[in-house]
Coordinates of C-alpha atoms and ligand atoms in Angstrom, one line a residue:
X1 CA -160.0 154.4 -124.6
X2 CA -161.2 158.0 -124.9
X3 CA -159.0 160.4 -127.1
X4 CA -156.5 162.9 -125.9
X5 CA -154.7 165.8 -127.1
X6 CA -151.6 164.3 -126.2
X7 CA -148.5 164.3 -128.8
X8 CA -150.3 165.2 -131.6
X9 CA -149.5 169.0 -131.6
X10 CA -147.6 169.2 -135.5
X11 CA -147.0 171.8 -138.0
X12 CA -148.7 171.5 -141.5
X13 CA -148.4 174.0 -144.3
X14 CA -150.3 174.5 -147.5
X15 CA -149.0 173.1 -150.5
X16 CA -147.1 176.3 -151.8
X17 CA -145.4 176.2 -148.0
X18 CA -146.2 180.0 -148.2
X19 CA -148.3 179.3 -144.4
X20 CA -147.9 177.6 -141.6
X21 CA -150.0 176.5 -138.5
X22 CA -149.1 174.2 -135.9
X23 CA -152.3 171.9 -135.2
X24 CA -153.3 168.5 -133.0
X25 CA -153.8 166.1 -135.8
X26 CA -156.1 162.7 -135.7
X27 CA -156.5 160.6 -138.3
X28 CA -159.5 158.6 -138.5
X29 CA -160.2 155.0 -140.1
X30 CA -163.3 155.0 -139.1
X31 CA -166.4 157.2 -139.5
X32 CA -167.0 156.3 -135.9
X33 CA -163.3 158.3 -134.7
X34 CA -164.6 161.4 -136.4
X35 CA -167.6 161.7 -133.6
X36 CA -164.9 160.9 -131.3
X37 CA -162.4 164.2 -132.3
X38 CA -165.7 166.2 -132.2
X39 CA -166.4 165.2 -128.5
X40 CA -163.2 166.3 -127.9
X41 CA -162.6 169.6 -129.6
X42 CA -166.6 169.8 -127.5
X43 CA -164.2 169.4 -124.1
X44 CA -161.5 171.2 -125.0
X45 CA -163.1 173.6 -126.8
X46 CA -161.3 174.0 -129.9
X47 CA -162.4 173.7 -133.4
X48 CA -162.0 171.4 -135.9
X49 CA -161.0 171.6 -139.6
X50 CA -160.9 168.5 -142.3
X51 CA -158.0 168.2 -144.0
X52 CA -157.7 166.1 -147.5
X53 CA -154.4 165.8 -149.1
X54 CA -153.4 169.6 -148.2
X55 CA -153.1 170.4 -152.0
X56 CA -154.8 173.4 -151.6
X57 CA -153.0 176.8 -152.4
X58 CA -154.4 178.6 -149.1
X59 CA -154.9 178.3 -145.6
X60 CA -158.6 175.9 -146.6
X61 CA -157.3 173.1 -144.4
X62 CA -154.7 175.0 -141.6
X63 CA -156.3 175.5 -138.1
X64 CA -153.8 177.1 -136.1
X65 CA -154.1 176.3 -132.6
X66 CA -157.1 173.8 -133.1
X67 CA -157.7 170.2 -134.3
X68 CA -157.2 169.5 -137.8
X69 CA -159.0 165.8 -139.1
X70 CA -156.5 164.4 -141.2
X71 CA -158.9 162.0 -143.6
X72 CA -156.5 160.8 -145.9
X73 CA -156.6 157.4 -144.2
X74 CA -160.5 157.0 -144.8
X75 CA -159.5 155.5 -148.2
X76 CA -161.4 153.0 -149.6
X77 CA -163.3 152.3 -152.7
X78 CA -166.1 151.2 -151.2
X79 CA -168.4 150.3 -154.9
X80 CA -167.3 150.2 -158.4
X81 CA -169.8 149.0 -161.0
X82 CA -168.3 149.3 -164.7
X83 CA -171.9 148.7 -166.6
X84 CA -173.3 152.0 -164.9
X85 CA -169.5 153.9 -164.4
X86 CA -171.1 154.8 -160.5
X87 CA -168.8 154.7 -157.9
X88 CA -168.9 154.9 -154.2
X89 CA -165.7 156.1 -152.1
X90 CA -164.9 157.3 -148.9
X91 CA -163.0 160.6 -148.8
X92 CA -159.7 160.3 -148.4
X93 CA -160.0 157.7 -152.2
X94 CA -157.5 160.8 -154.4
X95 CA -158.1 161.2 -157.7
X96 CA -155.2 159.3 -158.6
X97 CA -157.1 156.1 -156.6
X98 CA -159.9 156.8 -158.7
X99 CA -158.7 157.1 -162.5
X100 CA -156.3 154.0 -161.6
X101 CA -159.7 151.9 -160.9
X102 CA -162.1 153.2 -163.3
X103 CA -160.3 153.9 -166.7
X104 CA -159.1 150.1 -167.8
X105 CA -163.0 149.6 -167.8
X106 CA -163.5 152.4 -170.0
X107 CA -164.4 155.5 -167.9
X108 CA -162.9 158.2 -166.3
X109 CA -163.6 161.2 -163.7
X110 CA -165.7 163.6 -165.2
X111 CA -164.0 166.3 -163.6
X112 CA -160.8 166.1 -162.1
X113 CA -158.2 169.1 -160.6
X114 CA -154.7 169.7 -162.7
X115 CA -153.0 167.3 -159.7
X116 CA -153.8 163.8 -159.2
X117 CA -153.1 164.1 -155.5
X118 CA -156.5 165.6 -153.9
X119 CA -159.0 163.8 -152.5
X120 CA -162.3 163.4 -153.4
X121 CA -163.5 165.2 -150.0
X122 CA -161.0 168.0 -150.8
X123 CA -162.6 168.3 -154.1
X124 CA -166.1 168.0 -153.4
X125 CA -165.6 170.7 -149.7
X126 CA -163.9 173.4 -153.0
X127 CA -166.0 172.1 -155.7
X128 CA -163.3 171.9 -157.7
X129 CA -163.5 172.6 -162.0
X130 CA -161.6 171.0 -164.6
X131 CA -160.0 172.1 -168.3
X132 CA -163.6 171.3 -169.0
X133 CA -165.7 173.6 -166.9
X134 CA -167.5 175.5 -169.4
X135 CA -169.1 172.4 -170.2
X136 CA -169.1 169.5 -167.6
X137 CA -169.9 172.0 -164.8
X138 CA -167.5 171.3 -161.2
X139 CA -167.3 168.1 -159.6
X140 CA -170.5 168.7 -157.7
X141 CA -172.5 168.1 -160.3
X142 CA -171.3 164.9 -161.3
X143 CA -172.0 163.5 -157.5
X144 CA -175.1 161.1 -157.4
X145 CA -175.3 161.4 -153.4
X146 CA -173.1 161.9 -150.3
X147 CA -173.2 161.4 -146.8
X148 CA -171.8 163.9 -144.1
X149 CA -171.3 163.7 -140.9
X150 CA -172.4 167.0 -138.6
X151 CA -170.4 168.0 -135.7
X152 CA -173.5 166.5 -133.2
X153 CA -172.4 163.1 -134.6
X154 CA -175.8 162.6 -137.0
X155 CA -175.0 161.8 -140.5
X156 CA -177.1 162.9 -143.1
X157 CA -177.4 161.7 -147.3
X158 CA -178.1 164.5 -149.6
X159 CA -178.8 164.1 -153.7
X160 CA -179.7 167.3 -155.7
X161 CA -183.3 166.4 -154.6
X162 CA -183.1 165.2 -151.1
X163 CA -182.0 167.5 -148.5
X164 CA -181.1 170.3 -151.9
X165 CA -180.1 172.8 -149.6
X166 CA -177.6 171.1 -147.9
X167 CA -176.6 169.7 -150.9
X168 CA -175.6 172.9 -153.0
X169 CA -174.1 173.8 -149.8
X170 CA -171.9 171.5 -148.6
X171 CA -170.3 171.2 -151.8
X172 CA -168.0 174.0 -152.2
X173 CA -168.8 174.6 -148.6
X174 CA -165.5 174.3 -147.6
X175 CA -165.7 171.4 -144.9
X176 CA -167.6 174.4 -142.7
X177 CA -171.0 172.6 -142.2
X178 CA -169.9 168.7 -142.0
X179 CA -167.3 166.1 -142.9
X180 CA -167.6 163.6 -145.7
X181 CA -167.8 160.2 -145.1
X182 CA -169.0 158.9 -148.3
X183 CA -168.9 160.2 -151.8
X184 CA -171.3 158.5 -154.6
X185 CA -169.9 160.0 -158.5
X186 CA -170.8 158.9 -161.9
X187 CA -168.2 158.6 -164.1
X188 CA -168.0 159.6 -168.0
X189 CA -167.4 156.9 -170.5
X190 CA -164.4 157.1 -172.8
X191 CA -163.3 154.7 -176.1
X192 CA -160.0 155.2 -175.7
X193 CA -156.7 156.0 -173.1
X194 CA -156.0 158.7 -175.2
X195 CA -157.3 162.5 -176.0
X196 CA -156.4 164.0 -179.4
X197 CA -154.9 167.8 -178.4
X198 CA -154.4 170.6 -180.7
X199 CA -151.8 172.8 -179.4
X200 CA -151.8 176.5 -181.1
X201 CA -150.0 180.3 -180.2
X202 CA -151.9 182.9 -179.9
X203 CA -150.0 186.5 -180.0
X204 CA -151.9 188.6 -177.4
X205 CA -154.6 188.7 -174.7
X206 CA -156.8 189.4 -176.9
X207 CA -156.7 186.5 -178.9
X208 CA -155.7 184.5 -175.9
X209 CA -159.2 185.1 -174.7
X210 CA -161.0 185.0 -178.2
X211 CA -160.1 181.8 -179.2
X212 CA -160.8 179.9 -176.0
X213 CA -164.5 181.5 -176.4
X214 CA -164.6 180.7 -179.8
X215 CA -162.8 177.2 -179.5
X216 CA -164.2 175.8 -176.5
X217 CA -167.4 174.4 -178.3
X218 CA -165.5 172.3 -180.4
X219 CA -163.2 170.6 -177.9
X220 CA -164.2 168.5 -174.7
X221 CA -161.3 170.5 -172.5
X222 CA -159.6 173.7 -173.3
X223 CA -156.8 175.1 -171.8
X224 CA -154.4 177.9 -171.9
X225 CA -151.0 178.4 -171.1
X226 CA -150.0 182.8 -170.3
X227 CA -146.6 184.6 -170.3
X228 CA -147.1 187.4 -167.4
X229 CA -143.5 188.2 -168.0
X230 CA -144.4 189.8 -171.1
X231 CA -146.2 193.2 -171.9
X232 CA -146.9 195.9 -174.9
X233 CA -148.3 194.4 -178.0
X234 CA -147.3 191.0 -176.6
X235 CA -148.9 191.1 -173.4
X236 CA -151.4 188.2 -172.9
X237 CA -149.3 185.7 -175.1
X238 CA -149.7 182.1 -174.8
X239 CA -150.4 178.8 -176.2
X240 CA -154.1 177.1 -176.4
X241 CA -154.8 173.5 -176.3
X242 CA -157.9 172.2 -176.7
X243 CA -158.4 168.6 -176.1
X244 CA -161.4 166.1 -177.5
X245 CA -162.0 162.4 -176.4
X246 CA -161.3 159.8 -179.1
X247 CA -165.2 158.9 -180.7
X248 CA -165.5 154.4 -180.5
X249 CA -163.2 153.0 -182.9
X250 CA -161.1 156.1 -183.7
X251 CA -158.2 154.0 -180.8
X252 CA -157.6 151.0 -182.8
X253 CA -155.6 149.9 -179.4
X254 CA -158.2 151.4 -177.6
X255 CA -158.1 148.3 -174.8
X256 CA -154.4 148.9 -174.7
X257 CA -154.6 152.5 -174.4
X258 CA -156.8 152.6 -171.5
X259 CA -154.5 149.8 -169.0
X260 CA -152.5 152.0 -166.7
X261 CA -149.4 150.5 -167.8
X262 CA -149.7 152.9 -171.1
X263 CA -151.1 155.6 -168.9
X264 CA -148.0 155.9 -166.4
X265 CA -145.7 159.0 -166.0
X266 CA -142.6 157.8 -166.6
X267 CA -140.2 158.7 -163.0
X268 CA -137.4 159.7 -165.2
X269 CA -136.8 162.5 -167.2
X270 CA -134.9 161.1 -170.8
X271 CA -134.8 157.7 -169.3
X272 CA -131.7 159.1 -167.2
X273 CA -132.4 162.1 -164.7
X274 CA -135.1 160.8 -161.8
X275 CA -137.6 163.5 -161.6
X276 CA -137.5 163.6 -157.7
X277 CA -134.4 166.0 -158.7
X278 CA -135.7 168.1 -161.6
X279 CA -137.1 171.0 -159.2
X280 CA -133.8 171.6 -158.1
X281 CA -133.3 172.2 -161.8
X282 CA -136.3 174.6 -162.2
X283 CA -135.0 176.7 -159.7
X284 CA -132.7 179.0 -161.7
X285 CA -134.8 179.7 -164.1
X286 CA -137.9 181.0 -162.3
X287 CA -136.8 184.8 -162.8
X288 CA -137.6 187.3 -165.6
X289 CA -134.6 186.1 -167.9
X290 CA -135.5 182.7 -167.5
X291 CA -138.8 182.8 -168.1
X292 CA -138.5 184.8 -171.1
X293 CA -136.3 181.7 -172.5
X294 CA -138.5 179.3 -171.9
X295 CA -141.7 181.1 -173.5
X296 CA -140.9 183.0 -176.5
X297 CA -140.0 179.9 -178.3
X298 CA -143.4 178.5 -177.2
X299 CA -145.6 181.4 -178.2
X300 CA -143.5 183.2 -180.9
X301 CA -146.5 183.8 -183.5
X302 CA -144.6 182.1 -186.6
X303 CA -144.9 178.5 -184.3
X304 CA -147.7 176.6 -186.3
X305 CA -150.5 174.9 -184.9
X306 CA -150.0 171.1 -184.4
X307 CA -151.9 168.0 -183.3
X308 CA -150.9 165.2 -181.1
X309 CA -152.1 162.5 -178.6
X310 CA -152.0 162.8 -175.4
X311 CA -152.9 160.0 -172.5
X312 CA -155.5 161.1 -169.9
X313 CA -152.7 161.2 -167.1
X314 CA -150.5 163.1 -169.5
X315 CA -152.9 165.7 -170.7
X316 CA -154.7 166.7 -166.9
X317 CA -151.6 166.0 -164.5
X318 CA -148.8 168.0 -166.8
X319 CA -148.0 169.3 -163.3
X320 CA -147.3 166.1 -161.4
X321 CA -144.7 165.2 -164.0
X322 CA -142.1 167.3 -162.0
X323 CA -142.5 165.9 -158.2
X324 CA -142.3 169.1 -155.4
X325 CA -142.2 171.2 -158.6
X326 CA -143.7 174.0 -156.4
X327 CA -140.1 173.7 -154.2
X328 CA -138.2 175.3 -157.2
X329 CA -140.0 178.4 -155.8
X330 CA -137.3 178.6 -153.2
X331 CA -137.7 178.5 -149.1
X332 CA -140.7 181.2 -149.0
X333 CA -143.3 179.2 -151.1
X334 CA -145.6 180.3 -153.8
X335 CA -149.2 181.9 -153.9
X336 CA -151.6 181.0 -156.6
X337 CA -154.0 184.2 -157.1
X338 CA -157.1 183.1 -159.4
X339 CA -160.2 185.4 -160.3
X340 CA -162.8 184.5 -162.1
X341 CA -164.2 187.1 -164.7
X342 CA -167.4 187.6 -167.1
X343 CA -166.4 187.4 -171.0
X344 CA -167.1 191.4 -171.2
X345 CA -164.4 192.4 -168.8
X346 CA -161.4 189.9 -168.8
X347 CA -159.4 191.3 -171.1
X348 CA -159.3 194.9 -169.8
X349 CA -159.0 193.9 -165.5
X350 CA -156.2 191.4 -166.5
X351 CA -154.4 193.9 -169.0
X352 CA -154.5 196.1 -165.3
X353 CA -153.5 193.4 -163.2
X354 CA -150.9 192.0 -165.8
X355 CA -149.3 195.9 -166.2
X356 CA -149.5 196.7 -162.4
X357 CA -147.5 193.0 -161.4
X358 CA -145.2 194.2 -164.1
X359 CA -144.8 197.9 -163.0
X360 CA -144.2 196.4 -159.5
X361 CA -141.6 194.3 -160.2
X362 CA -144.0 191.5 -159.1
X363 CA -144.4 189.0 -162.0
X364 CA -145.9 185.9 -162.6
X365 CA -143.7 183.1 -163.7
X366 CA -146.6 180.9 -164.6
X367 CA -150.4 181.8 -165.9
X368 CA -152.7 179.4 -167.0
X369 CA -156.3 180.3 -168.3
X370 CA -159.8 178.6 -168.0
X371 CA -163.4 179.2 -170.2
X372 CA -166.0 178.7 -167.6
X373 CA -169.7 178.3 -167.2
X374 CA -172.0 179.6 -164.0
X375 CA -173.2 176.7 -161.6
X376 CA -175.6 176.3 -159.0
X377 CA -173.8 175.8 -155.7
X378 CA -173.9 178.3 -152.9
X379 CA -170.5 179.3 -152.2
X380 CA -170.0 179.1 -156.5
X381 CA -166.6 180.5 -157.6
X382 CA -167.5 180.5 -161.7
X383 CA -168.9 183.1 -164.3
X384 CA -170.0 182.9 -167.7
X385 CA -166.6 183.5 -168.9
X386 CA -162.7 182.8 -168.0
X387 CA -160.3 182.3 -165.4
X388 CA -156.7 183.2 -164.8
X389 CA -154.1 181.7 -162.3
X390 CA -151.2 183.3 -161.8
X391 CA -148.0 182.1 -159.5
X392 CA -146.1 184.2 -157.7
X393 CA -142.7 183.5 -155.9
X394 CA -142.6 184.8 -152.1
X395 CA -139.8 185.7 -150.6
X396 CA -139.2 187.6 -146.9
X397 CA -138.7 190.6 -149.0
X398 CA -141.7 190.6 -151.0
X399 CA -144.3 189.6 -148.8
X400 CA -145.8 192.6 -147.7
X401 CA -145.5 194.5 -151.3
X402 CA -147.3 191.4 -152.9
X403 CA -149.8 191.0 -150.6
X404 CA -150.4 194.6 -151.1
X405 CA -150.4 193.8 -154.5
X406 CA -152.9 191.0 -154.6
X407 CA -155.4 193.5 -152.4
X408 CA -155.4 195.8 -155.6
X409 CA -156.2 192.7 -158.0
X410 CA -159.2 192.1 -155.9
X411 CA -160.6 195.9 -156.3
X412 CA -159.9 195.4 -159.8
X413 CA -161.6 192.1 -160.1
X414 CA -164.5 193.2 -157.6
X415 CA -164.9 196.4 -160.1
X416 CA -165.0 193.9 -162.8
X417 CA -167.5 191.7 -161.7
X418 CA -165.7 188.9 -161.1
X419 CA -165.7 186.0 -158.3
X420 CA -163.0 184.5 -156.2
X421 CA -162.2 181.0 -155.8
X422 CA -161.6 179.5 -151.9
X423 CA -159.3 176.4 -152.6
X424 CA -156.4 179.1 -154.2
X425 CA -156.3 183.2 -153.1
X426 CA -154.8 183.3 -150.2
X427 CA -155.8 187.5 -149.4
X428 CA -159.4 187.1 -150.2
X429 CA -161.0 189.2 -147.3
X430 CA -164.3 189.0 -145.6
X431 CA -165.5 192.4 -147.5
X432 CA -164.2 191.1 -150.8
X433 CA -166.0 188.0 -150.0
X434 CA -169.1 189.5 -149.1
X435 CA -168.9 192.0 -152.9
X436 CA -168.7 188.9 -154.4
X437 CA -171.1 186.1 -152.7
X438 CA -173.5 188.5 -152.1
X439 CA -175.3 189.7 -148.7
X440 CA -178.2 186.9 -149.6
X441 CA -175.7 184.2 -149.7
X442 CA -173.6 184.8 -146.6
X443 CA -176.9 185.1 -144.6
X444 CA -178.4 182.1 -146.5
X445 CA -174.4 180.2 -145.8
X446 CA -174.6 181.3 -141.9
X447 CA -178.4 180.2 -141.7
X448 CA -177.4 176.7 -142.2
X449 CA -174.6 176.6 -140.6
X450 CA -176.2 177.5 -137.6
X451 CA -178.5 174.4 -138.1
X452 CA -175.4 171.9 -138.5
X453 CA -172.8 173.1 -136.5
X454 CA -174.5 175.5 -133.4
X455 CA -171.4 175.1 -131.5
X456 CA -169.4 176.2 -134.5
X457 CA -167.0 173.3 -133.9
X458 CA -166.0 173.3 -137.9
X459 CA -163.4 176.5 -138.3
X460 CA -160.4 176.7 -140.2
X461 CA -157.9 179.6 -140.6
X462 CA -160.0 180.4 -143.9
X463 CA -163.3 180.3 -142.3
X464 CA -162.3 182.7 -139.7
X465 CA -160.3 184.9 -142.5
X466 CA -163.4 185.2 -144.9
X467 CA -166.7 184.6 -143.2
X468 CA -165.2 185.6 -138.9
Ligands
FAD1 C1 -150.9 171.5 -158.6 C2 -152.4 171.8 -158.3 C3 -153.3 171.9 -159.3 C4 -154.6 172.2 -159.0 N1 -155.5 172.3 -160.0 C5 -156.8 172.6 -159.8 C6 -157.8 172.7 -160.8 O1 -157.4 172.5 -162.0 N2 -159.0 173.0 -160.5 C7 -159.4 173.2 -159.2 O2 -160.6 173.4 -159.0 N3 -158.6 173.1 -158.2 C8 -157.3 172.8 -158.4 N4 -156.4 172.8 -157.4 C9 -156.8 173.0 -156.0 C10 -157.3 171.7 -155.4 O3 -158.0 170.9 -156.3 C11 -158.2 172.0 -154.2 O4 -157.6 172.9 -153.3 C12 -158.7 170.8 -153.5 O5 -159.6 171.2 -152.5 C13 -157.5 170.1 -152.7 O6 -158.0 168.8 -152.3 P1 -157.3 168.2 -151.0 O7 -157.8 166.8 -150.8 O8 -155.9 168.4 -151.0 O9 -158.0 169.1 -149.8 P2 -157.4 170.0 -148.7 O10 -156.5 171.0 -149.4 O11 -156.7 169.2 -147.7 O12 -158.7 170.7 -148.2 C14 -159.5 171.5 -149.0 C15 -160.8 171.9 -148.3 O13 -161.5 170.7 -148.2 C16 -162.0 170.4 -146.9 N5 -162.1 169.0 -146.7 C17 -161.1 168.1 -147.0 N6 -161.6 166.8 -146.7 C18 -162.9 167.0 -146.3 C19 -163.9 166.1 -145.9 N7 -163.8 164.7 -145.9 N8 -165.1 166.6 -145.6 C20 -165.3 167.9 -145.6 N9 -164.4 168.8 -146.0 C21 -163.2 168.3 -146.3 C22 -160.9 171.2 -146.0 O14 -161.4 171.5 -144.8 C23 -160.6 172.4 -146.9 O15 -161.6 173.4 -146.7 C24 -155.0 172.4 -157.6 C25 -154.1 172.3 -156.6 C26 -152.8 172.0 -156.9 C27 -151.8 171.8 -155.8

């Protein structure tokens, strides 16, 4: 029976439920129904957009109007071989699959996003990085191979040697030149289910960004949390943790350690509250008074350094502890707004940024910062040097002003050198797009996907926003 558009018109949103596009949605099981739902869109003439587990911050996987490919159902690990730590999935396996399979034999994703809920599709399409960029590179380099399948129904393999171009492109290509079908990944061998984290204050931005420079070497992830809230001397405040895997032998219940029974987030908060309810919690306290409560203890300067441990889950997923924890934003949503800068500049482009959100009465209630390496992939979102992700709350009344606002960050972090990231700004336009990839790479991105998809079946509200 051939496929119809019939009763499959629904509305999806991102995952801050800032947007919202109604879409026909399919959702294959088979690499086979994917051909199928680009025959159609072919017919019909819509397009087509893959969509993983929706985590992303934007409008990456909303097609308003056209046919979005729902491949969270395509999701089975396919391989596992615990001598070599390769493993072969198909794209809808999330990270949450994977680390469940791989870690009671000793291993564990090399790179893996601050939610357990993407896919491995979504994360290979964004090229996503981990607390552990600046030295593990993004996902895309830890992939051993991949197949893809084009919108003329062939599927192609690509490694870093064989069909390279595609390759680099694909990942972080944002699902624009084919879909995943199967994802090959080596994963990274650890002695024990637990990290050893040092958690430390640091008074100012300028420290903030000194010490994950200076730190970063001597830790396997590094990570730090910002208070936007808070400007003058203290502006830039925040705590650092810096994370290192356990050397053989250091665990003595290292086989323990690593069973996922020990590596579970407990559902309830204090044994009592469930934490389906703690957003509803969160809520009153994501303004300027309550933020200010909750941080000053945490990055007064007199609060000492200290050193814990920390399972795998508890250290990368911190955010998945509080279920819908981006609801607490209230009914308009949140948008993430992450830039990218060199080491030279940061400090003085996200003093600006920081002073103008304050100045405009626009803060951010949470900021979290990155240290970061450059990597090879086409549509690459890294620098040598840091990132910062800021939340903001949207309401009907501040939309306009903070999308207004977000327009300036981008001048400032164009002026700065700095990149954008795909998977999380939701203003990035087609001229800031083009400051920041670079004429050669948008000709070089358009080249090839002329060669895969000549009908340019693959579109999603992002493709149209940045590269239409
Ligand atoms: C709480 C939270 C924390 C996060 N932390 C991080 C982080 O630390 N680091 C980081 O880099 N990102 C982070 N992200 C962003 C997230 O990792 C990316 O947006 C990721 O792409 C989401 O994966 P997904 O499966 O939900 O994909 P979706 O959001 O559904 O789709 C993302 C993109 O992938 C494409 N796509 C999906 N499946 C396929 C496929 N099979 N073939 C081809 N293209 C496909 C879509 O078309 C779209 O362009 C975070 C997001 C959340 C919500």
């Amino acid at each position: 029976m051939s496929l119809t558009l019939d009763n499959t018109f629904t509305q999806l949103e991102n995952f801050g439920h800032s947007l919202r596009a109604s879409s026909y949605c399919f959702r294959p099981t088979r690499t086979e129904e994917i051909y199928e739902v680009f025959r159609l869109a072919k017919e019909t003439g819509l397009t087509v957009t893959a969509r993983g587990a929706g985590r992303s911050y934007n409008d990456a996987s909303l097609n308003g109007g056209g046919i979005v490919l729902d491949m969270s159902a395509m999701d089975q690990i396919l391989e596992w071989d615990p001598a070599s730590g390769r493993v072969r999935c198909e794209p809808g396996v999330t990270l949450r699959q994977l680390w469940q399979r791989v870690e009671p034999d000793g291993w564990w994703p090399p790179v893996v996003s601050g939610t357990m809920k993407t896919t491995l599709g979504g994360c290979l399409a964004a090229n996503i990085h981990g607390k552990n960029n600046f030295q593990k590179g993004p996902i895309g380099e830890h992939v051993m191979e991949f197949t893809a399948m084009l919108p003329s129904g062939t599927s192609i393999t690509c490694t870093a040697e064989k069909n390279a171009d595609l390759f680099y492109a694909m990942i972080s290509g944002l699902g624009m030149l084919g879909v995943f079908t199967s994802i090959t990944l080596q994963m990274k061998r650890i002695h024990s289910g637990l990290l050893s984290v040092d958690a430390w204050p640091v008074p100012n931005l300028s420290r903030h960004l000194r010490d994950l420079l200076d730190n970063a070497p001597h830790y396997d992830y590094i990570v730090g949390w910002l208070d936007a809230t808070t400007g003058g001397k203290h502006l830039g405040r925040g705590q650092i943790h810096g994370a290192r895997n356990l050397k053989d032998g250091e665990d003595p219940n290292a086989q323990q350690t690593m069973q996922l029974a020990y590596q579970h987030l407990p559902d309830r908060l204090f044994g009592v509250m469930p934490k389906s309810l703690l957003h509803y919690f969160m809520s009153p306290f994501l303004n300027n008074l309550g933020v200010w409560g909750i941080n000053t203890p945490k990055y007064i300067p007199s609060a000492r350094k200290h050193t814990f441990r920390q399972s795998h889950a508890e250290f990368h997923f911190l955010l998945d502890y509080v279920p819908n924890w981006e609801r607490s934003f209230g009914r308009g949503g949140l948008i993430q707004y992450q830039s990218f800068l060199p080491r030279e500049t940061a400090e003085t482009a996200w003093r600006e940024m920081i002073e103008l959100s304050q100045r405009r009465g626009l803060p951010s209630y949470v900021g979290v910062t990155k240290r970061h390496r450059p990597d090879k992939f086409l549509l690459t979102h890294t620098v040598d040097g840091f990132s910062l992700a800021m939340d903001f709350k949207v309401t009907n009344k501040n939309r306009a002003t903070l999308s207004k606002m977000l327009q300036d960050f981008d001048r400032i972090v164009l002026h700065a050198g700095g990149r954008f990231y795909f998977a999380k700004n939701s203003e990035t336009s087609a001229e800031a797009a083009r400051a920041f990839l670079g004429e050669e790479t948008i000709v070089k991105f358009k080249k090839l996907k002329q060669c895969c998809d000549p009908n340019n079946l693959l579109e999603s509200d992002l493709f149209r926003r940045v590269f239409g």
